[in-house]
CSV table of C-alpha atoms in Angstrom, one decimal:
chain,number,residue,atom,x,y,z
A,2,MET,CA,78.9,-23.6,0.5
A,3,THR,CA,76.6,-25.2,-1.7
A,4,ILE,CA,74.8,-23.7,-5.3
A,5,THR,CA,71.4,-26.2,-7.3
A,6,PRO,CA,71.9,-26.6,-10.2
A,7,ASP,CA,70.0,-23.5,-11.3
A,8,GLY,CA,72.7,-21.6,-9.0
A,9,ALA,CA,70.2,-21.1,-5.9
A,10,THR,CA,70.9,-21.9,-2.5
A,11,PRO,CA,69.1,-24.5,-1.1
A,12,ASP,CA,67.4,-23.1,1.8
A,13,ARG,CA,66.1,-21.0,-0.7
A,14,ALA,CA,65.0,-23.2,-3.5
A,15,ALA,CA,63.5,-24.4,0.2
A,16,ALA,CA,61.6,-21.5,0.6
A,17,THR,CA,60.7,-20.6,-3.2
A,18,ALA,CA,59.5,-24.6,-3.1
A,19,THR,CA,57.3,-24.2,0.6
A,20,ALA,CA,55.7,-20.9,-0.3
A,21,THR,CA,54.8,-22.8,-4.0
A,22,ALA,CA,53.0,-26.0,-2.4
A,23,THR,CA,51.2,-23.5,0.6
A,24,ALA,CA,50.8,-20.7,-2.4
A,25,PRO,CA,46.3,-23.0,-3.9
A,26,ALA,CA,45.5,-23.5,0.9
A,27,THR,CA,45.9,-20.0,1.2
A,28,ALA,CA,44.3,-19.5,-2.0
A,29,VAL,CA,41.2,-21.3,-0.7
A,30,ALA,CA,41.6,-19.9,2.4
A,31,THR,CA,40.6,-15.9,1.5
A,32,ALA,CA,37.8,-17.2,-1.0
A,33,LYS,CA,37.0,-18.7,2.1
A,34,VAL,CA,36.7,-15.7,4.1
A,35,ASP,CA,35.7,-13.3,1.3
A,36,LEU,CA,33.2,-15.9,0.8
A,37,VAL,CA,32.1,-15.5,4.5
A,38,GLN,CA,32.1,-11.5,3.7
A,39,VAL,CA,30.1,-11.1,1.5
A,40,THR,CA,27.5,-13.0,3.4
A,41,ASP,CA,24.6,-11.8,4.0
A,42,PRO,CA,22.7,-13.1,7.3
A,43,ARG,CA,18.9,-14.3,6.6
A,44,ALA,CA,16.2,-11.6,7.4
A,45,ARG,CA,14.8,-12.6,10.1
A,46,PHE,CA,10.6,-12.2,10.7
A,47,ARG,CA,10.9,-9.2,13.1
A,48,ASP,CA,13.0,-7.9,10.5
A,49,LEU,CA,10.5,-8.5,7.4
A,50,VAL,CA,7.1,-7.0,10.1
A,51,ALA,CA,9.1,-3.9,10.7
A,52,SER,CA,9.5,-3.5,6.6
A,53,GLU,CA,5.9,-4.0,6.1
A,54,TRP,CA,5.4,-1.5,8.3
A,55,ILE,CA,7.5,0.7,6.7
A,56,LYS,CA,5.8,0.6,3.8
A,57,LEU,CA,2.2,1.0,4.9
A,58,TRP,CA,2.2,4.1,6.8
A,59,SER,CA,5.5,5.5,4.2
A,60,LEU,CA,2.8,6.2,1.5
A,61,ARG,CA,0.4,9.0,3.4
A,62,SER,CA,-2.3,8.3,0.7
A,63,ASN,CA,-2.9,5.2,3.3
A,64,THR,CA,-3.6,8.0,6.5
A,65,TRP,CA,-5.6,9.9,4.6
A,66,ALA,CA,-7.8,6.5,3.5
A,67,PHE,CA,-7.4,5.6,7.5
A,68,VAL,CA,-8.7,9.2,8.2
A,69,VAL,CA,-11.0,9.3,5.7
A,70,GLY,CA,-12.5,6.0,6.3
A,71,ALA,CA,-12.9,6.4,9.7
A,72,LEU,CA,-14.7,9.7,9.5
A,73,ALA,CA,-17.1,8.6,6.9
A,74,VAL,CA,-18.5,4.6,8.7
A,75,ILE,CA,-18.9,7.0,12.1
A,76,GLY,CA,-20.6,9.8,10.4
A,77,PHE,CA,-23.2,8.1,8.9
A,78,ASN,CA,-23.8,6.5,12.0
A,79,VAL,CA,-23.7,9.7,13.6
A,80,GLY,CA,-25.3,11.0,11.2
A,81,THR,CA,-28.6,8.4,11.5
A,82,ALA,CA,-29.3,8.9,15.7
A,83,TRP,CA,-29.2,12.2,14.6
A,84,ASP,CA,-31.7,11.9,12.6
A,85,THR,CA,-33.7,9.8,15.0
A,86,TYR,CA,-32.8,11.8,17.2
A,87,ARG,CA,-34.5,15.2,15.4
A,88,TYR,CA,-37.5,13.4,14.3
A,89,TRP,CA,-38.8,11.2,17.8
A,90,THR,CA,-41.9,13.3,18.7
A,91,ALA,CA,-43.4,12.8,15.4
A,92,GLN,CA,-43.2,9.0,15.2
A,93,ASP,CA,-46.2,7.2,17.5
A,94,ALA,CA,-46.5,5.9,20.3
A,95,LEU,CA,-46.9,2.2,19.7
A,96,SER,CA,-43.3,2.2,17.7
A,97,ARG,CA,-41.6,4.8,20.5
A,98,ALA,CA,-43.1,1.3,22.7
A,99,ASP,CA,-41.2,-0.8,20.8
A,100,PHE,CA,-38.3,1.1,19.7
A,101,VAL,CA,-35.7,-0.4,22.0
A,102,ARG,CA,-37.5,-4.1,22.0
A,103,ASP,CA,-36.7,-3.6,18.7
A,104,GLY,CA,-33.8,-3.6,18.5
A,105,ILE,CA,-33.1,-0.3,16.4
A,106,PRO,CA,-30.4,0.9,18.7
A,107,LEU,CA,-28.3,-1.6,17.5
A,108,SER,CA,-28.8,-0.9,14.6
A,109,ILE,CA,-28.5,2.5,14.2
A,110,ALA,CA,-24.6,1.8,16.4
A,111,PHE,CA,-23.8,0.5,13.2
A,112,THR,CA,-26.1,1.0,10.0
A,113,ALA,CA,-25.5,-1.2,6.4
A,114,ASN,CA,-24.9,2.4,4.2
A,115,ALA,CA,-21.6,2.9,7.4
A,116,ALA,CA,-21.0,-1.2,6.5
A,117,MET,CA,-20.3,-0.6,3.0
A,118,ILE,CA,-17.8,2.2,3.6
A,119,LEU,CA,-15.8,0.2,5.9
A,120,MET,CA,-16.2,-3.0,3.2
A,121,LEU,CA,-14.7,-1.2,0.5
A,122,ALA,CA,-13.0,1.2,1.9
A,123,LEU,CA,-11.0,-1.7,4.5
A,124,SER,CA,-11.0,-3.2,0.9
A,125,ALA,CA,-9.6,-0.4,-1.3
A,126,ILE,CA,-6.7,-0.5,1.8
A,127,GLY,CA,-5.9,-4.0,1.9
A,128,ALA,CA,-5.2,-4.8,-2.5
A,129,THR,CA,-3.2,-1.0,-2.5
A,130,ALA,CA,-0.4,-2.7,0.0
A,131,ILE,CA,1.2,-5.1,-2.9
A,132,VAL,CA,-0.7,-3.8,-6.2
A,133,GLY,CA,1.2,-0.6,-5.9
A,134,GLU,CA,4.5,-2.6,-5.2
A,135,TYR,CA,3.2,-5.6,-8.8
A,136,ARG,CA,3.0,-1.3,-10.2
A,137,THR,CA,6.0,0.3,-9.6
A,138,GLY,CA,8.2,-2.8,-9.3
A,139,MET,CA,8.7,-2.4,-5.9
A,140,ILE,CA,7.6,-6.2,-5.7
A,141,ARG,CA,11.1,-7.0,-7.3
A,142,THR,CA,13.1,-5.4,-5.5
A,143,THR,CA,11.8,-6.4,-2.1
A,144,PHE,CA,11.9,-10.0,-3.6
A,145,THR,CA,15.1,-9.5,-4.7
A,146,ALA,CA,16.4,-8.5,-1.3
A,147,VAL,CA,14.6,-11.7,0.3
A,148,PRO,CA,14.5,-13.8,-1.8
A,149,ALA,CA,11.7,-16.2,0.8
A,150,ARG,CA,8.3,-15.0,-0.5
A,151,ARG,CA,6.1,-16.5,1.4
A,152,SER,CA,7.8,-15.4,4.4
A,153,VAL,CA,7.6,-11.2,3.2
A,154,MET,CA,3.5,-11.6,2.8
A,155,ALA,CA,3.0,-13.4,5.6
A,156,ALA,CA,4.8,-10.4,7.0
A,157,LYS,CA,2.7,-7.9,5.0
A,158,VAL,CA,-0.6,-9.9,6.1
A,159,CYS,CA,0.1,-9.8,9.7
A,160,VAL,CA,0.6,-6.1,9.1
A,161,VAL,CA,-2.4,-5.6,7.9
A,162,THR,CA,-4.5,-7.4,10.2
A,163,ALA,CA,-3.0,-6.3,12.5
A,164,VAL,CA,-4.1,-2.3,11.9
A,165,THR,CA,-7.1,-3.2,10.4
A,166,THR,CA,-7.9,-4.5,12.9
A,167,VAL,CA,-7.0,-2.2,15.5
A,168,PHE,CA,-8.5,0.8,13.0
A,169,GLY,CA,-11.7,-1.7,12.9
A,170,ALA,CA,-12.4,-1.4,16.9
A,171,VAL,CA,-11.8,2.2,17.8
A,172,VAL,CA,-14.2,2.9,14.3
A,173,ALA,CA,-17.4,0.3,15.9
A,174,ALA,CA,-16.1,1.5,19.5
A,175,ALA,CA,-16.4,5.5,18.5
A,176,SER,CA,-20.0,4.8,16.3
A,177,PHE,CA,-21.6,2.4,19.4
A,178,GLY,CA,-20.8,5.4,21.8
A,179,LEU,CA,-21.3,8.0,20.0
A,180,THR,CA,-24.8,7.3,18.8
A,181,GLN,CA,-25.7,5.4,22.0
A,182,ALA,CA,-25.4,9.3,23.7
A,183,VAL,CA,-27.3,11.0,20.5
A,184,LEU,CA,-30.3,8.4,21.0
A,185,SER,CA,-30.3,8.3,24.9
A,186,ALA,CA,-30.6,12.2,24.8
A,187,ARG,CA,-34.6,10.6,24.6
A,188,HIS,CA,-33.8,7.9,26.7
A,189,ILE,CA,-33.7,5.0,24.2
A,190,GLY,CA,-30.3,4.5,24.3
A,191,VAL,CA,-28.5,0.8,25.1
A,192,PRO,CA,-25.5,0.3,27.3
A,193,ILE,CA,-23.2,-1.9,26.1
A,194,ASP,CA,-23.7,-4.6,28.5
A,195,HIS,CA,-27.3,-4.7,26.7
A,196,PRO,CA,-27.7,-8.1,24.9
A,197,GLY,CA,-26.4,-8.4,21.3
A,198,ALA,CA,-24.4,-5.9,21.6
A,199,LEU,CA,-20.9,-6.2,22.7
A,200,ARG,CA,-22.0,-8.7,19.1
A,201,VAL,CA,-22.2,-6.0,17.1
A,202,VAL,CA,-19.3,-3.8,18.1
A,203,VAL,CA,-17.3,-6.8,17.3
A,204,ALA,CA,-18.7,-7.5,13.6
A,205,SER,CA,-18.5,-4.9,12.9
A,206,ALA,CA,-15.0,-4.0,14.3
A,207,LEU,CA,-13.5,-7.3,12.5
A,208,LEU,CA,-15.4,-7.2,9.7
A,209,ALA,CA,-13.0,-4.0,8.6
A,210,PRO,CA,-9.9,-7.5,9.0
A,211,VAL,CA,-11.7,-9.7,6.5
A,212,SER,CA,-12.3,-6.8,4.9
A,213,ALA,CA,-9.3,-5.6,4.9
A,214,LEU,CA,-7.0,-9.6,4.6
A,215,LEU,CA,-9.7,-9.6,1.1
A,216,GLY,CA,-9.3,-6.9,-1.1
A,217,MET,CA,-5.1,-8.7,-0.8
A,218,ALA,CA,-5.4,-12.0,-1.9
A,219,LEU,CA,-7.6,-10.5,-4.9
A,220,GLY,CA,-4.7,-8.0,-5.1
A,221,THR,CA,-1.6,-10.7,-5.1
A,222,LEU,CA,-4.0,-13.3,-7.4
A,223,ILE,CA,-5.2,-9.6,-10.8
A,224,ARG,CA,-2.5,-6.6,-10.3
A,225,HIS,CA,-4.1,-4.5,-11.3
A,226,SER,CA,-6.4,-2.2,-8.9
A,227,ALA,CA,-9.0,-1.3,-11.5
A,228,ALA,CA,-9.9,-4.5,-11.5
A,229,THR,CA,-9.5,-5.6,-8.2
A,230,MET,CA,-11.5,-3.7,-7.2
A,231,THR,CA,-13.8,-4.3,-9.0
A,232,ALA,CA,-13.6,-7.3,-7.8
A,233,ASN,CA,-13.7,-6.0,-4.7
A,234,VAL,CA,-17.0,-4.5,-4.7
A,235,VAL,CA,-18.5,-7.8,-7.0
A,236,ILE,CA,-17.8,-9.9,-3.3
A,237,LEU,CA,-18.8,-7.3,-0.8
A,238,LEU,CA,-21.7,-6.2,-2.7
A,239,LEU,CA,-23.2,-7.4,-5.7
A,240,LEU,CA,-23.0,-10.8,-5.2
A,241,PRO,CA,-24.9,-9.9,-1.7
A,242,LEU,CA,-28.1,-8.5,-3.6
A,243,VAL,CA,-28.0,-11.5,-6.0
A,244,PHE,CA,-28.2,-14.2,-4.2
A,245,SER,CA,-31.3,-13.0,-1.8
A,246,ALA,CA,-33.0,-14.9,1.1
A,247,ASP,CA,-36.3,-15.2,-0.1
A,248,ARG,CA,-34.3,-18.9,-1.0
A,249,HIS,CA,-33.0,-22.1,0.2
A,250,TRP,CA,-30.2,-22.1,-2.3
A,251,ALA,CA,-30.0,-18.4,-3.2
A,252,ALA,CA,-29.5,-18.4,0.9
A,253,VAL,CA,-27.1,-20.6,1.5
A,254,VAL,CA,-24.4,-18.7,-0.6
A,255,ASP,CA,-25.9,-15.3,0.6
A,256,HIS,CA,-24.6,-17.0,4.3
A,257,ALA,CA,-21.3,-18.3,3.5
A,258,LEU,CA,-20.5,-14.2,2.5
A,259,PRO,CA,-18.6,-11.8,4.7
A,260,THR,CA,-22.1,-9.9,4.6
A,261,GLY,CA,-24.3,-11.7,4.8
A,262,ALA,CA,-22.3,-12.9,8.5
A,263,TRP,CA,-22.3,-9.7,9.2
A,264,ILE,CA,-26.0,-8.5,8.6
A,265,ARG,CA,-26.6,-12.4,10.6
A,266,LEU,CA,-24.4,-11.3,13.5
A,267,VAL,CA,-25.7,-7.5,14.0
A,268,ALA,CA,-29.5,-7.8,12.2
A,269,ASP,CA,-32.1,-9.4,15.0
A,270,GLN,CA,-33.7,-13.2,12.9
A,271,GLN,CA,-37.3,-13.0,13.1
A,272,ALA,CA,-38.6,-12.1,10.0
A,273,VAL,CA,-35.8,-13.9,8.0
A,274,ALA,CA,-37.6,-17.2,5.6
A,275,TYR,CA,-33.9,-19.3,6.6
A,276,PRO,CA,-32.5,-18.0,9.8
A,277,TRP,CA,-29.1,-19.9,10.4
A,278,THR,CA,-26.9,-19.3,13.6
A,279,LEU,CA,-24.7,-17.1,14.6
A,280,THR,CA,-21.4,-19.5,15.2
A,281,GLY,CA,-22.1,-20.6,11.5
A,282,ALA,CA,-21.8,-16.2,11.5
A,283,TRP,CA,-18.9,-16.2,13.2
A,284,THR,CA,-17.3,-19.5,10.7
A,285,VAL,CA,-17.2,-17.7,7.8
A,286,TYR,CA,-15.7,-14.7,9.2
A,287,ALA,CA,-12.5,-17.0,10.1
A,288,VAL,CA,-12.9,-18.7,6.8
A,289,TRP,CA,-13.0,-15.9,4.2
A,290,ALA,CA,-10.4,-14.3,6.6
A,291,LEU,CA,-7.3,-17.8,6.6
A,292,ALA,CA,-8.1,-18.1,3.0
A,293,ALA,CA,-7.6,-15.0,2.4
A,294,ALA,CA,-4.4,-14.8,3.8
A,295,ALA,CA,-3.4,-18.2,2.8
A,296,VAL,CA,-4.1,-17.3,-0.5
A,297,ALA,CA,-2.3,-14.1,-0.4
A,298,VAL,CA,1.0,-16.0,1.3
A,299,THR,CA,1.2,-18.8,-1.2
A,300,SER,CA,1.0,-16.7,-4.9
A,301,VAL,CA,3.0,-15.2,-4.9
A,302,GLN,CA,5.5,-18.7,-5.0
A,303,ARG,CA,5.3,-19.6,-8.6
A,304,ARG,CA,4.4,-16.9,-10.0
A,305,ASP,CA,6.9,-14.0,-11.8
A,306,GLN,CA,6.7,-10.5,-11.2
């Protein structure tokens, strides 16, 4: 048997050398395995949507906001219809004869006061969907778990848009059905196929997601509840009062606002100094919704949380 200088047999020395040579490769392979094990899969968009759905309904305040908002809007509309029903006999013969022709049943189906409540309530819900996360610091946890910020915000926009659209549709349809049922007791109600009736319902329903997306966009930019709600009130309520439609330049600004677009879609234009088209009003709806969604999705990319 041959003995090497260090006292080991040749077979044992060869085995030791082989083990030493393969050690780095084994370490690399182990590191690769560990790396594969700790790397999380990329979040799918449908998972982000599911997460945002849970977030929206996990807050009891959101549920109450939807319920109270719906009852307030429907209550204002039905209350106006009931007031008309109750004092119908006090109207003169000419007013009663022109009631339907002048489109009064449609204006009662969704009143301006109800629209104001809807806009304020839905803009607050949209703002809370993002401002609440900034206030609690949960937005940091969200973006740490999912670094793709735009995907997170896109999922939030999809959830808020879907929920508020359904909410608006239910409230607008219920308001129309109940108000016309009350008016029909005096034979002055109109069906849904009456000229302009469906447009009133659709325009009032879509006012909900437009307001919610505006609130979310402002919340993403401002990130403070009080300031965001102030901005909502200014855009949705105060600016339409400042830019009245009695002058051309003011009318142009008024027509570009969501409130002005809603008024055009639901009201008669015969006595308006500067009338505009229905297509223009629908376009204003679309531009505000798309612009607000784009701001909400893109503005979080380069800002610290």
